PDB file of C-alpha atoms in Angstrom:
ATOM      1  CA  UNK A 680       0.000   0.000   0.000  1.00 67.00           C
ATOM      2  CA  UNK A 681       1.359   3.421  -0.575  1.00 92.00           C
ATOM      3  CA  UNK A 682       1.876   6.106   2.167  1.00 93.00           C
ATOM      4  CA  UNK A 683      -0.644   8.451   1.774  1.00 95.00           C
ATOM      5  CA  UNK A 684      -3.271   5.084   1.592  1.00 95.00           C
ATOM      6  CA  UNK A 685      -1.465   4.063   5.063  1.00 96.00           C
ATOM      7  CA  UNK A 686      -2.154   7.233   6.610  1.00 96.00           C
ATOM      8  CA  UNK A 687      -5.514   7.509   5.359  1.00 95.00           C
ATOM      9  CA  UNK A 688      -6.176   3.979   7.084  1.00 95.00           C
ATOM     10  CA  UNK A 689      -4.530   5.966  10.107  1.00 93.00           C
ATOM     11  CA  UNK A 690      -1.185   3.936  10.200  1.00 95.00           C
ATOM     12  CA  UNK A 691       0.938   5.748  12.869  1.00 95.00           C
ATOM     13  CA  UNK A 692       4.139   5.188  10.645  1.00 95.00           C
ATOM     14  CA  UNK A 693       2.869   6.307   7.341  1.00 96.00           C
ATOM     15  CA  UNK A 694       1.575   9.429   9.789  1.00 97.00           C
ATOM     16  CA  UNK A 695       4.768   9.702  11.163  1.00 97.00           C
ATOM     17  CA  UNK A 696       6.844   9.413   7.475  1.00 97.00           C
ATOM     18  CA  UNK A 697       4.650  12.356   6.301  1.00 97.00           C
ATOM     19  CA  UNK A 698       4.849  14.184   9.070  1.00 98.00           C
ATOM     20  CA  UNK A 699       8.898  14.072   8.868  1.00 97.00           C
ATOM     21  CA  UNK A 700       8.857  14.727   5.080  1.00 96.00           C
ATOM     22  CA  UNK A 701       6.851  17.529   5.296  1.00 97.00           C
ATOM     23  CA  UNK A 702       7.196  19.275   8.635  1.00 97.00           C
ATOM     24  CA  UNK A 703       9.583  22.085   7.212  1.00 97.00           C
ATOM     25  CA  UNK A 704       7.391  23.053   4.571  1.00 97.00           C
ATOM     26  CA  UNK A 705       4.572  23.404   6.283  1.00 97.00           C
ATOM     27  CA  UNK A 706       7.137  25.330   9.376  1.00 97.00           C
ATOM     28  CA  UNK A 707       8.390  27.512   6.348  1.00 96.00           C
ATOM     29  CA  UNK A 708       4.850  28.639   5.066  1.00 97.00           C
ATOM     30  CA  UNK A 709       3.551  29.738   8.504  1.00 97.00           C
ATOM     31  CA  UNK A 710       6.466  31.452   9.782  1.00 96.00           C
ATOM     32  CA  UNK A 711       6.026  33.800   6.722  1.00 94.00           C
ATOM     33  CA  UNK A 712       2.680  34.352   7.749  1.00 95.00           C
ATOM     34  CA  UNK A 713       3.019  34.636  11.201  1.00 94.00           C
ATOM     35  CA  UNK A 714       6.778  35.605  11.385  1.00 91.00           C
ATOM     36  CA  UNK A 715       7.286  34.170  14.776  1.00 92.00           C
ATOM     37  CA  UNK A 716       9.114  30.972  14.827  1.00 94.00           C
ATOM     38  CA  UNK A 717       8.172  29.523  17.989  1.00 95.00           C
ATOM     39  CA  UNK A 718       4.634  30.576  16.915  1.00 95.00           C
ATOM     40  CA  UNK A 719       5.623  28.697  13.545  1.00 97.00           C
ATOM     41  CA  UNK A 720       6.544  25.613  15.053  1.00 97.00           C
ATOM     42  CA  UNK A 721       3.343  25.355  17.418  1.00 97.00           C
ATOM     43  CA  UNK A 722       0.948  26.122  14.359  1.00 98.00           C
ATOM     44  CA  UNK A 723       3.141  23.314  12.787  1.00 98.00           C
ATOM     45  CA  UNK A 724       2.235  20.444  15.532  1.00 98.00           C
ATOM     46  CA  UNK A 725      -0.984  22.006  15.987  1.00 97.00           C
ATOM     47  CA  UNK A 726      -1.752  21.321  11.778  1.00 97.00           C
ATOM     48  CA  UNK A 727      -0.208  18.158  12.051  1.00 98.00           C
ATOM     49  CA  UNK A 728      -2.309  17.019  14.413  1.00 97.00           C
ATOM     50  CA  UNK A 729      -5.578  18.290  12.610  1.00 96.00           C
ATOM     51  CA  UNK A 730      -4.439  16.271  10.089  1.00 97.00           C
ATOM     52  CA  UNK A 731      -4.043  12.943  12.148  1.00 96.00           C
ATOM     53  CA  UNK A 732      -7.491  13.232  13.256  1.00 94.00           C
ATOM     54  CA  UNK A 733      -8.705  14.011   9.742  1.00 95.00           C
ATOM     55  CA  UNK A 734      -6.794  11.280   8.412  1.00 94.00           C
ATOM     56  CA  UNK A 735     -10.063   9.388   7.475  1.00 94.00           C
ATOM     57  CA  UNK A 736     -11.518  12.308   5.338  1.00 93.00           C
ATOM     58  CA  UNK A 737      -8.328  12.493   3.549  1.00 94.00           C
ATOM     59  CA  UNK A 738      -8.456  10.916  -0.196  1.00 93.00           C
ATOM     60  CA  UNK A 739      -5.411   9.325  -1.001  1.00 93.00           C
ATOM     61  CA  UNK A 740      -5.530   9.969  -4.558  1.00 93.00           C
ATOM     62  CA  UNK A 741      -5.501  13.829  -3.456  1.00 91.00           C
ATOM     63  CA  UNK A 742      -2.239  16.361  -2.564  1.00 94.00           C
ATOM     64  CA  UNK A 743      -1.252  16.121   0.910  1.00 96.00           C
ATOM     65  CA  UNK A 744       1.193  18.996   0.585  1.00 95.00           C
ATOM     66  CA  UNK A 745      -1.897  21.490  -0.506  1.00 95.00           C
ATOM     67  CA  UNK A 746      -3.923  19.954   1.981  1.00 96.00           C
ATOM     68  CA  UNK A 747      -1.448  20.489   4.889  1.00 97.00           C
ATOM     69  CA  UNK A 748      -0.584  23.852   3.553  1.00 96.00           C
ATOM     70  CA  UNK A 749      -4.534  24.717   3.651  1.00 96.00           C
ATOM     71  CA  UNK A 750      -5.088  23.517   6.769  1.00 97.00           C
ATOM     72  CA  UNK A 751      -1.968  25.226   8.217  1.00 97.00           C
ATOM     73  CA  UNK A 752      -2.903  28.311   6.681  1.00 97.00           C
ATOM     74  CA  UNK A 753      -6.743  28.217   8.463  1.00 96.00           C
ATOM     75  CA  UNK A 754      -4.809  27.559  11.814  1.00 97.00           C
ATOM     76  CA  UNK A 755      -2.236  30.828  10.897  1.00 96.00           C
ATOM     77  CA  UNK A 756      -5.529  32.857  10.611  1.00 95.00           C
ATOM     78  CA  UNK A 757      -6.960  32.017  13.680  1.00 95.00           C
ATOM     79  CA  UNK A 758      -3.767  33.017  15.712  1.00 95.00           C
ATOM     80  CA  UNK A 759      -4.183  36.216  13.672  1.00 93.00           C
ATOM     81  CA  UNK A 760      -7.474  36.747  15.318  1.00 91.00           C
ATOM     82  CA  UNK A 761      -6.609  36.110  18.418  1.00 89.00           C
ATOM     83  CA  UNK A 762      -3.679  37.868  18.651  1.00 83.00           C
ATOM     84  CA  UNK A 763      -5.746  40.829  16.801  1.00 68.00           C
ATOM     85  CA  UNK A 764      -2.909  43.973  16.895  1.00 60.00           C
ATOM     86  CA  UNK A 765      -0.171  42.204  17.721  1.00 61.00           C
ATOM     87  CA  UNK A 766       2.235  41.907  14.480  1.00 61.00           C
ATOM     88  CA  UNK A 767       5.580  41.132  15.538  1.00 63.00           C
ATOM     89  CA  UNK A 768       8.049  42.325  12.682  1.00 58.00           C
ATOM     90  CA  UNK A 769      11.833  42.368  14.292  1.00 51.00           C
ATOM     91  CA  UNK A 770      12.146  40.220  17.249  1.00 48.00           C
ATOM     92  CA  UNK A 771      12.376  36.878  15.942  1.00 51.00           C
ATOM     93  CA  UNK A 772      14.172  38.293  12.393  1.00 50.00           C
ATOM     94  CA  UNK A 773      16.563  41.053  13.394  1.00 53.00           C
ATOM     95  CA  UNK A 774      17.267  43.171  10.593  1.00 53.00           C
ATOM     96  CA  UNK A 775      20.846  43.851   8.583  1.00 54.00           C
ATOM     97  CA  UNK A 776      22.500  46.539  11.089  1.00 54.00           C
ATOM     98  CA  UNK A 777      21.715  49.928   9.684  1.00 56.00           C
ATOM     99  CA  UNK A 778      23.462  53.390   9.914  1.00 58.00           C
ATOM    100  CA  UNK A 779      20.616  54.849  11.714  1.00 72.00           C
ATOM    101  CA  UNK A 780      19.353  52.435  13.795  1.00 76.00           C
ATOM    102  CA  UNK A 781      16.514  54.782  15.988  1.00 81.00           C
ATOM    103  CA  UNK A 782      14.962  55.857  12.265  1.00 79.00           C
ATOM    104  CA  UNK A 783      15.226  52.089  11.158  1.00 81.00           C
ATOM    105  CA  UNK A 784      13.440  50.849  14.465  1.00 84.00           C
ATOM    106  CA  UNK A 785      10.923  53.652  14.089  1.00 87.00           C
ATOM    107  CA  UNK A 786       9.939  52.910  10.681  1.00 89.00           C
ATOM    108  CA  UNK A 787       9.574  49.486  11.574  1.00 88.00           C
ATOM    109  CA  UNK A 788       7.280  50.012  14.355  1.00 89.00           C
ATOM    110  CA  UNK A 789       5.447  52.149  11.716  1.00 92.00           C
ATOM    111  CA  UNK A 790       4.952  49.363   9.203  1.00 93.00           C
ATOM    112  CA  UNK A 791       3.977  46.817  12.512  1.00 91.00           C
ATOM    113  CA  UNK A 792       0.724  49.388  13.408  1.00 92.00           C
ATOM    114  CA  UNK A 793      -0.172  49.419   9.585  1.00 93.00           C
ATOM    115  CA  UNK A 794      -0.486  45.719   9.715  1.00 93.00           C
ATOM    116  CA  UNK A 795      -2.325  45.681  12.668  1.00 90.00           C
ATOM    117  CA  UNK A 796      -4.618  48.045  11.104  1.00 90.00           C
ATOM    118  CA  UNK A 797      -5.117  44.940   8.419  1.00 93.00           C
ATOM    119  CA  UNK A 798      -7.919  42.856   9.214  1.00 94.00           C
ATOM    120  CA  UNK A 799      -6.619  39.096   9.406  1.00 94.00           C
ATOM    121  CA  UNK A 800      -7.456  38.153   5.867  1.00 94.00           C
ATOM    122  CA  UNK A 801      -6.213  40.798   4.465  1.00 96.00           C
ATOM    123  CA  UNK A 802      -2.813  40.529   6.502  1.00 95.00           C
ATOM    124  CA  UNK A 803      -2.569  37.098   5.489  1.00 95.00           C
ATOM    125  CA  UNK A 804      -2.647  38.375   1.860  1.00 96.00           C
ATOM    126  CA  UNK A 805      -0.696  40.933   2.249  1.00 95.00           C
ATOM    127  CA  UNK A 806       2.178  39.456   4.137  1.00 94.00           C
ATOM    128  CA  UNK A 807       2.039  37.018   1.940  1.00 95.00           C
ATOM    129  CA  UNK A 808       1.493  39.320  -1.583  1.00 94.00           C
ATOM    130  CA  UNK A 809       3.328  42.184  -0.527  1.00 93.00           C
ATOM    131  CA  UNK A 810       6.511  41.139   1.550  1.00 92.00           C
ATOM    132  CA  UNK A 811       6.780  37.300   0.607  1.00 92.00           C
ATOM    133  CA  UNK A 812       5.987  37.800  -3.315  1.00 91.00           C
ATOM    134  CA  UNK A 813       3.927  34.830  -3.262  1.00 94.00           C
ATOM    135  CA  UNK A 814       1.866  34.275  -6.436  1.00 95.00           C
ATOM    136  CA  UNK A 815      -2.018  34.902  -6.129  1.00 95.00           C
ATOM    137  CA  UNK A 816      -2.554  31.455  -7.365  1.00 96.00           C
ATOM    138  CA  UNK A 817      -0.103  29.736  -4.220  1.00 95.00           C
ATOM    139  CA  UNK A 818      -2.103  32.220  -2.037  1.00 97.00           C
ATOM    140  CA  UNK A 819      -5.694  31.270  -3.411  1.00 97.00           C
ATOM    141  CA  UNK A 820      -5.170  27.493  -2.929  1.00 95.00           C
ATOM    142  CA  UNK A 821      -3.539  28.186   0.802  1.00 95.00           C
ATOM    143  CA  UNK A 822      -6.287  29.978   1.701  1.00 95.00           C
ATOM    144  CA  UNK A 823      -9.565  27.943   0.176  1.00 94.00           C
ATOM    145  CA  UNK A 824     -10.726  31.169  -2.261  1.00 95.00           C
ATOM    146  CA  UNK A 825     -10.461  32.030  -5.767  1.00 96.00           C
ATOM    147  CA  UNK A 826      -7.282  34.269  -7.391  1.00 96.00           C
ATOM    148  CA  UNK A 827      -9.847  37.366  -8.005  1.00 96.00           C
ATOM    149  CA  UNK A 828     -10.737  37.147  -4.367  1.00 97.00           C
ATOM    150  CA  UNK A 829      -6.992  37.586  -3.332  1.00 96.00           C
ATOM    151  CA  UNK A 830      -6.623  40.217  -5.514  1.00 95.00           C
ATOM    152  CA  UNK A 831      -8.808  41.863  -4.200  1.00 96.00           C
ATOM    153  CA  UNK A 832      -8.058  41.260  -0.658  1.00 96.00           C
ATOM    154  CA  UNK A 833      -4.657  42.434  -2.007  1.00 95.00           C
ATOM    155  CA  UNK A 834      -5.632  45.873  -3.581  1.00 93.00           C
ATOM    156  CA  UNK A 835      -7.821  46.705  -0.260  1.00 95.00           C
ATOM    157  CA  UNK A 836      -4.681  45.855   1.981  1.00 95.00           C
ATOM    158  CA  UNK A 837      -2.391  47.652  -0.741  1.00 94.00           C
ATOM    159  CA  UNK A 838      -5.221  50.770  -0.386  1.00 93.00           C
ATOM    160  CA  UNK A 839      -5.125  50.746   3.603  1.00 94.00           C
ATOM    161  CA  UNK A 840      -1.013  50.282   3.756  1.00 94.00           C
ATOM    162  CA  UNK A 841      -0.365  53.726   1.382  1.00 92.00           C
ATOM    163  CA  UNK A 842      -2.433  55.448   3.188  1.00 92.00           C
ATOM    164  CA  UNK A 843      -1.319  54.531   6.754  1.00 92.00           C
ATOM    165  CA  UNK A 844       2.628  54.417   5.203  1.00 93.00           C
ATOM    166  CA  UNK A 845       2.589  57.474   2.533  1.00 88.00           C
ATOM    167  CA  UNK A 846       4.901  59.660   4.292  1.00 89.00           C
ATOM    168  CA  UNK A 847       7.509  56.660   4.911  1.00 90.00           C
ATOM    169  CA  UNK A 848       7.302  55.905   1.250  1.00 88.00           C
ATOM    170  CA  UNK A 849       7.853  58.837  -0.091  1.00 86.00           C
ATOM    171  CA  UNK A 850      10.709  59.716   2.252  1.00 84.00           C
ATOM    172  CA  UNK A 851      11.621  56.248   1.017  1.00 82.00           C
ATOM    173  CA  UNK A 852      11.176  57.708  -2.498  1.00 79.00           C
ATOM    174  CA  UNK A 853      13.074  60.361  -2.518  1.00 81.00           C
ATOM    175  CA  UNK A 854      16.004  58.698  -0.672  1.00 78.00           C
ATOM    176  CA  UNK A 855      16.675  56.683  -3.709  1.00 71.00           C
TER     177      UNK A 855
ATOM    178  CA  UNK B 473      -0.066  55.891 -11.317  1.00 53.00           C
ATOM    179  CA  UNK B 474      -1.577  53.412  -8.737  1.00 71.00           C
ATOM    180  CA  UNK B 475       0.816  50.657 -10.243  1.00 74.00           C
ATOM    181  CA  UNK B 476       3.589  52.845  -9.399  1.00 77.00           C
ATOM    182  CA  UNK B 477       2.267  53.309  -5.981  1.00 76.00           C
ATOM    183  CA  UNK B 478       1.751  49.385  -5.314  1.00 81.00           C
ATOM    184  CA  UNK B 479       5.501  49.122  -6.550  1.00 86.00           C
ATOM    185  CA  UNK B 480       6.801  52.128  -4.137  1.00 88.00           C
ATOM    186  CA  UNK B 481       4.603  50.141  -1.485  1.00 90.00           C
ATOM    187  CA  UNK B 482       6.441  46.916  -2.151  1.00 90.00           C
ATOM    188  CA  UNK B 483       9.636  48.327  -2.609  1.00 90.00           C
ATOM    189  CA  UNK B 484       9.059  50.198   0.689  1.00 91.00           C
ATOM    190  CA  UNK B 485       8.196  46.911   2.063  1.00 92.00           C
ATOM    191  CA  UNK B 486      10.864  45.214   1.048  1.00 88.00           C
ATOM    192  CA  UNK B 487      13.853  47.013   2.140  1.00 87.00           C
ATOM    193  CA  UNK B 488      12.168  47.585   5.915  1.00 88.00           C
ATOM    194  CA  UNK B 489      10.469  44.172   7.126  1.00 88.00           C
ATOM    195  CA  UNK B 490      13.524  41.824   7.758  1.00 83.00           C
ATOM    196  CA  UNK B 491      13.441  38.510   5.701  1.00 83.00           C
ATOM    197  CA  UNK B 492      11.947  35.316   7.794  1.00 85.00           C
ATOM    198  CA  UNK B 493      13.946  32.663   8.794  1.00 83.00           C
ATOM    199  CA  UNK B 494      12.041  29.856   7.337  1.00 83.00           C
ATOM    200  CA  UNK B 495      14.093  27.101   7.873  1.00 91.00           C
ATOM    201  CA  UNK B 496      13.071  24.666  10.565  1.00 92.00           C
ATOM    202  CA  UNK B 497      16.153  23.902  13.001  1.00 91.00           C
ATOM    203  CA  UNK B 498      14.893  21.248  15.038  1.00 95.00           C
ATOM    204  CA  UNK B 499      12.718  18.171  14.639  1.00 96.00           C
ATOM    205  CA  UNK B 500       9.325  18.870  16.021  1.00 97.00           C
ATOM    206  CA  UNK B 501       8.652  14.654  15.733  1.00 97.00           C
ATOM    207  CA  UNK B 502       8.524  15.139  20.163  1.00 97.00           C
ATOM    208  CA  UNK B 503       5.974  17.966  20.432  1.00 97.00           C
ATOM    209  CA  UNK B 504       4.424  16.058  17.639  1.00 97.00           C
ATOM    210  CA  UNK B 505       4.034  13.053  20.147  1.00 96.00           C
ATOM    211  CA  UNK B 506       3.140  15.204  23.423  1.00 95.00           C
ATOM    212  CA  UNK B 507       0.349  16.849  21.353  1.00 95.00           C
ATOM    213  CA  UNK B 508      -1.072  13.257  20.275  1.00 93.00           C
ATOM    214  CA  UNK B 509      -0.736  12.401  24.386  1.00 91.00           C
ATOM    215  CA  UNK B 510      -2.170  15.617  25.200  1.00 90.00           C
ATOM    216  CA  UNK B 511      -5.608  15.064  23.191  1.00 83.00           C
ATOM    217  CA  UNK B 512      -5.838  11.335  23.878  1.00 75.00           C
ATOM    218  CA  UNK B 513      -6.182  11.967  27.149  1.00 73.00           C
ATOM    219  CA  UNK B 514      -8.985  14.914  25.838  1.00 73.00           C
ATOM    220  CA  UNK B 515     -12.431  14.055  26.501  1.00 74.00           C
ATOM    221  CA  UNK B 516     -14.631  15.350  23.490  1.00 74.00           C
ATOM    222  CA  UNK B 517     -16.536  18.421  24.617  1.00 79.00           C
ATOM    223  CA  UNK B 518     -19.948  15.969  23.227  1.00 80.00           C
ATOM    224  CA  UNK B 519     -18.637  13.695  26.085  1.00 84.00           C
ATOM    225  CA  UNK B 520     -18.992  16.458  28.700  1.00 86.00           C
ATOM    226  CA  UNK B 521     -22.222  17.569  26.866  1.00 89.00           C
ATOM    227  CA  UNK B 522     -23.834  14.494  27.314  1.00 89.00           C
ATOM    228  CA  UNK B 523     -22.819  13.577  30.572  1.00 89.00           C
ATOM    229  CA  UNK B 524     -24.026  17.292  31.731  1.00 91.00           C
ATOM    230  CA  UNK B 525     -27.406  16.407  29.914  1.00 91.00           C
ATOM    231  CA  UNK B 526     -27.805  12.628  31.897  1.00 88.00           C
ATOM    232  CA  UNK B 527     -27.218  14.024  34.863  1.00 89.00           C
ATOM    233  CA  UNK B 528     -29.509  17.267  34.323  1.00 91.00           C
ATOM    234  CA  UNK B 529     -32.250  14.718  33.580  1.00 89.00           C
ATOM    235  CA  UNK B 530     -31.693  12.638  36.503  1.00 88.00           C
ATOM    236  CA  UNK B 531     -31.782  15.595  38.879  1.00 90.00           C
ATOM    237  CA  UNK B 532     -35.133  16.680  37.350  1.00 91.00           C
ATOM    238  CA  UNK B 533     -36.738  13.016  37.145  1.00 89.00           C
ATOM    239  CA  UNK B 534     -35.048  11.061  40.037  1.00 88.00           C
ATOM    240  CA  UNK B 535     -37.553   8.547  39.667  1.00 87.00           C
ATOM    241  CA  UNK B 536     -35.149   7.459  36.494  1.00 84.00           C
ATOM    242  CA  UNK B 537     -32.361   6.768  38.327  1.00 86.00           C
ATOM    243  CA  UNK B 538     -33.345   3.111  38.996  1.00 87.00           C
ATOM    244  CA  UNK B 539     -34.320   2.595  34.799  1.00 85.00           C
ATOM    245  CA  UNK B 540     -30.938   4.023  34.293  1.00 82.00           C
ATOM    246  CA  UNK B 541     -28.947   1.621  36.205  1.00 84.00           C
ATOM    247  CA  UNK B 542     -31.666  -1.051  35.234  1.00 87.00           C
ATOM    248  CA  UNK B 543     -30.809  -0.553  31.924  1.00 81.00           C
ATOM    249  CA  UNK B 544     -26.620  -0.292  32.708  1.00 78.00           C
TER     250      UNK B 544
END
């Protein structure tokens, strides 16, 4: 029998074999969304162990990787809600050291408020659009909905970001 | 225009939120089997739904305590 027919028959080593195969992708794609690795790496066990539960609905003729991803994603969205404002950009990622390290941290803290201002889809998107350069089509299939419906999730968070940023980006601008 | 505001925005973006590490650096495999301990030991809030609802019933209609174990 092959694996993913194992694990859908709920065999705890075909669980186990796709669990080690894919752990750091499915680590990789919710760190990006939620940018906090021990975050990440909860989310991870937490979708993993969706997925053992599930294990009966899953058809073995389907994509586990998309499936994990989607069900990883759903579980990065409801941290979002929870954790509502919080958007941690810096601690877990500290950035290249720059010459002026006050303006750098300011600008930061900046961009972390405009994110919170994001509602949780539209962070997702835009984390994901914006900073990650994920294709609409990757973020469609993570997130259950069609490519037109992350666009425009994306041109709303896009809208909401210039305006909250303008000044930073233009400073930003004329820097160049 | 508006494109080359959403490329400004990006660019912006870019150079000021600091990449992810996305590389996992340890094997999660041992939270993996804590979790599964965890919510074996779980009992299904339907469990504690039902057992609230029997013993609702047999507060209001004592007289069914004696069926109940009749029928244990």
């Amino acid at each position: 029998m092959e694996l993913l027919e194992r694990f859908a028959a709920g065999e705890m080593d075909a669980f186990e074999a796709l669990f080690r195969q894919f752990q750091a992708e499915v680590f990789g794609w919710v760190v990006r969304i939620v940018r906090e690795r021990a975050t990440a790496e909860d989310l991870t066990v937490e979708a993993f162990w969706k997925m053992y539960r599930a294990h009966a609905r899953f058809d073995p003729a389907g994509n586990f990787a998309g499936w994990a991803r989607r069900i990883a994603t759903n579980l990065a969205l409801d941290h979002l809600r929870r954790a509502k404002h919080e958007v941690p950009l810096e601690d877990d990622f500290p950035a290249p050291a720059r010459p002026d390290a006050s303006v750098q941290r300011e600008t930061r803290e900046r961009i972390a408020l405009a994110f919170g201002e994001l509602s949780p889809k539209l962070r997702v998107v835009a984390t994901l659009a914006l900073v990650e350069d994920v294709p609409h089509r990757e973020i469609a299939e993570a997130l259950g909905i069609s490519e037109s419906s992350v666009r425009v999730r994306s041109f709303r968070a896009t809208r909401i970001l210039r305006e909250e940023l303008k000044d930073l980006v233009a400073n930003h601008e004329r820097a160049k | 225009m508006n494109e080359q505001n959403d490329r400004e925005l990006r660019e912006f973006l870019k150079s000021h939120v600091p990449n992810v590490r996305d590389g996992l650096e340890r094997d999660l495999w041992p939270d993996m089997l804590r979790r599964m301990e965890r919510g074996a030991r779980q009992v299904p809030w339907f469990d504690w739904a039902l057992a609230g609802a029997v013993a609702a019933a047999l507060l209001l209609f004592p007289r069914a305590i004696p069926v109940l174990f009749y029928h244990l």
